[in-house]
Amino acid sequence: MSEPTRKYSVTMPSDVAEEARSRSGPSGLSAYVTAAVARQIERDKLDELIAACEAENGPVDPAGVEAKLAIFDEAESTHPGQVA
């Protein structure tokens, strides 16, 4: 069974609404907007998780991130298409 739905009124600039409508395809504007809002909620939750982790452990070390990305890049160049 699918989730229950409710109808909402949303105000947005007409150029944004028309662009969204033109891109929504056969699924329709409601599905397009729902997907966009769901993605934003995921991003907001990720930001909250990062903030909580940084509050507990301190900020992420950019050099450490670069080092880990280099490991992935090396693995991808050695084994193309096999690194997920």
PDB file of C-alpha atoms in Angstrom:
ATOM      1  CA  MET A   1       0.000   0.000   0.000  1.00  0.00           C
ATOM      2  CA  SER A   2       1.343   3.455  -0.805  1.00  0.00           C
ATOM      3  CA  GLU A   3       1.758   6.257   1.682  1.00  0.00           C
ATOM      4  CA  PRO A   4      -1.308   8.445   2.261  1.00  0.00           C
ATOM      5  CA  THR A   5      -1.150  11.803   0.545  1.00  0.00           C
ATOM      6  CA  ARG A   6      -2.488  15.262   1.259  1.00  0.00           C
ATOM      7  CA  LYS A   7      -2.915  18.223  -0.990  1.00  0.00           C
ATOM      8  CA  TYR A   8      -0.815  21.313  -0.208  1.00  0.00           C
ATOM      9  CA  SER A   9      -0.616  24.741  -1.736  1.00  0.00           C
ATOM     10  CA  VAL A  10       2.937  25.874  -2.489  1.00  0.00           C
ATOM     11  CA  THR A  11       3.950  29.304  -3.700  1.00  0.00           C
ATOM     12  CA  MET A  12       7.029  29.601  -5.905  1.00  0.00           C
ATOM     13  CA  PRO A  13       8.289  31.877  -8.658  1.00  0.00           C
ATOM     14  CA  SER A  14       6.426  31.223 -11.893  1.00  0.00           C
ATOM     15  CA  ASP A  15       9.630  30.615 -13.872  1.00  0.00           C
ATOM     16  CA  VAL A  16      10.651  27.888 -11.411  1.00  0.00           C
ATOM     17  CA  ALA A  17       7.197  26.328 -11.504  1.00  0.00           C
ATOM     18  CA  GLU A  18       7.096  26.321 -15.302  1.00  0.00           C
ATOM     19  CA  GLU A  19      10.599  24.830 -15.546  1.00  0.00           C
ATOM     20  CA  ALA A  20       9.616  22.110 -13.072  1.00  0.00           C
ATOM     21  CA  ARG A  21       6.415  21.426 -14.997  1.00  0.00           C
ATOM     22  CA  SER A  22       8.327  21.139 -18.275  1.00  0.00           C
ATOM     23  CA  ARG A  23      10.784  18.701 -16.703  1.00  0.00           C
ATOM     24  CA  SER A  24       8.266  16.647 -14.738  1.00  0.00           C
ATOM     25  CA  GLY A  25       7.467  14.323 -17.614  1.00  0.00           C
ATOM     26  CA  PRO A  26       4.707  11.738 -17.484  1.00  0.00           C
ATOM     27  CA  SER A  27       4.881  11.333 -13.702  1.00  0.00           C
ATOM     28  CA  GLY A  28       3.608  14.889 -13.283  1.00  0.00           C
ATOM     29  CA  LEU A  29       4.523  17.950 -11.307  1.00  0.00           C
ATOM     30  CA  SER A  30       3.463  16.530  -7.933  1.00  0.00           C
ATOM     31  CA  ALA A  31       5.803  13.555  -8.271  1.00  0.00           C
ATOM     32  CA  TYR A  32       8.620  15.829  -9.442  1.00  0.00           C
ATOM     33  CA  VAL A  33       8.198  18.203  -6.493  1.00  0.00           C
ATOM     34  CA  THR A  34       7.844  15.276  -4.061  1.00  0.00           C
ATOM     35  CA  ALA A  35      11.148  13.814  -5.281  1.00  0.00           C
ATOM     36  CA  ALA A  36      12.873  17.197  -4.983  1.00  0.00           C
ATOM     37  CA  VAL A  37      11.605  17.737  -1.439  1.00  0.00           C
ATOM     38  CA  ALA A  38      12.595  14.178  -0.452  1.00  0.00           C
ATOM     39  CA  ARG A  39      16.145  14.816  -1.756  1.00  0.00           C
ATOM     40  CA  GLN A  40      16.333  18.054   0.221  1.00  0.00           C
ATOM     41  CA  ILE A  41      15.197  16.269   3.397  1.00  0.00           C
ATOM     42  CA  GLU A  42      17.948  13.660   2.859  1.00  0.00           C
ATOM     43  CA  ARG A  43      20.519  16.459   2.474  1.00  0.00           C
ATOM     44  CA  ASP A  44      19.226  18.220   5.596  1.00  0.00           C
ATOM     45  CA  LYS A  45      19.486  14.983   7.596  1.00  0.00           C
ATOM     46  CA  LEU A  46      23.012  14.405   6.297  1.00  0.00           C
ATOM     47  CA  ASP A  47      23.980  17.954   7.328  1.00  0.00           C
ATOM     48  CA  GLU A  48      22.553  17.243  10.800  1.00  0.00           C
ATOM     49  CA  LEU A  49      24.530  13.985  11.023  1.00  0.00           C
ATOM     50  CA  ILE A  50      27.740  15.714   9.965  1.00  0.00           C
ATOM     51  CA  ALA A  51      27.166  18.479  12.522  1.00  0.00           C
ATOM     52  CA  ALA A  52      26.558  15.915  15.284  1.00  0.00           C
ATOM     53  CA  CYS A  53      29.681  13.943  14.334  1.00  0.00           C
ATOM     54  CA  GLU A  54      31.777  17.103  14.198  1.00  0.00           C
ATOM     55  CA  ALA A  55      30.414  18.226  17.578  1.00  0.00           C
ATOM     56  CA  GLU A  56      31.486  14.894  19.056  1.00  0.00           C
ATOM     57  CA  ASN A  57      34.760  14.360  17.174  1.00  0.00           C
ATOM     58  CA  GLY A  58      35.825  17.761  15.909  1.00  0.00           C
ATOM     59  CA  PRO A  59      35.845  18.981  12.324  1.00  0.00           C
ATOM     60  CA  VAL A  60      36.734  16.700   9.451  1.00  0.00           C
ATOM     61  CA  ASP A  61      40.401  16.910   8.477  1.00  0.00           C
ATOM     62  CA  PRO A  62      40.549  17.975   4.797  1.00  0.00           C
ATOM     63  CA  ALA A  63      43.923  16.279   4.368  1.00  0.00           C
ATOM     64  CA  GLY A  64      42.462  13.035   5.677  1.00  0.00           C
ATOM     65  CA  VAL A  65      39.563  13.276   3.241  1.00  0.00           C
ATOM     66  CA  GLU A  66      41.987  13.887   0.361  1.00  0.00           C
ATOM     67  CA  ALA A  67      44.046  10.873   1.419  1.00  0.00           C
ATOM     68  CA  LYS A  68      40.977   8.627   1.449  1.00  0.00           C
ATOM     69  CA  LEU A  69      39.836   9.948  -1.940  1.00  0.00           C
ATOM     70  CA  ALA A  70      43.290   9.187  -3.334  1.00  0.00           C
ATOM     71  CA  ILE A  71      42.884   5.563  -2.190  1.00  0.00           C
ATOM     72  CA  PHE A  72      39.562   5.325  -4.056  1.00  0.00           C
ATOM     73  CA  ASP A  73      41.038   7.000  -7.145  1.00  0.00           C
ATOM     74  CA  GLU A  74      43.947   4.545  -7.156  1.00  0.00           C
ATOM     75  CA  ALA A  75      41.610   1.583  -6.749  1.00  0.00           C
ATOM     76  CA  GLU A  76      39.395   2.835  -9.566  1.00  0.00           C
ATOM     77  CA  SER A  77      42.349   3.329 -11.915  1.00  0.00           C
ATOM     78  CA  THR A  78      43.663  -0.137 -11.075  1.00  0.00           C
ATOM     79  CA  HIS A  79      40.275  -1.873 -11.273  1.00  0.00           C
ATOM     80  CA  PRO A  80      37.973   0.280 -13.475  1.00  0.00           C
ATOM     81  CA  GLY A  81      34.279  -0.242 -12.865  1.00  0.00           C
ATOM     82  CA  GLN A  82      34.807  -2.519  -9.863  1.00  0.00           C
ATOM     83  CA  VAL A  83      35.063   0.065  -7.094  1.00  0.00           C
ATOM     84  CA  ALA A  84      31.713   1.035  -5.612  1.00  0.00           C
TER      85      ALA A  84
END
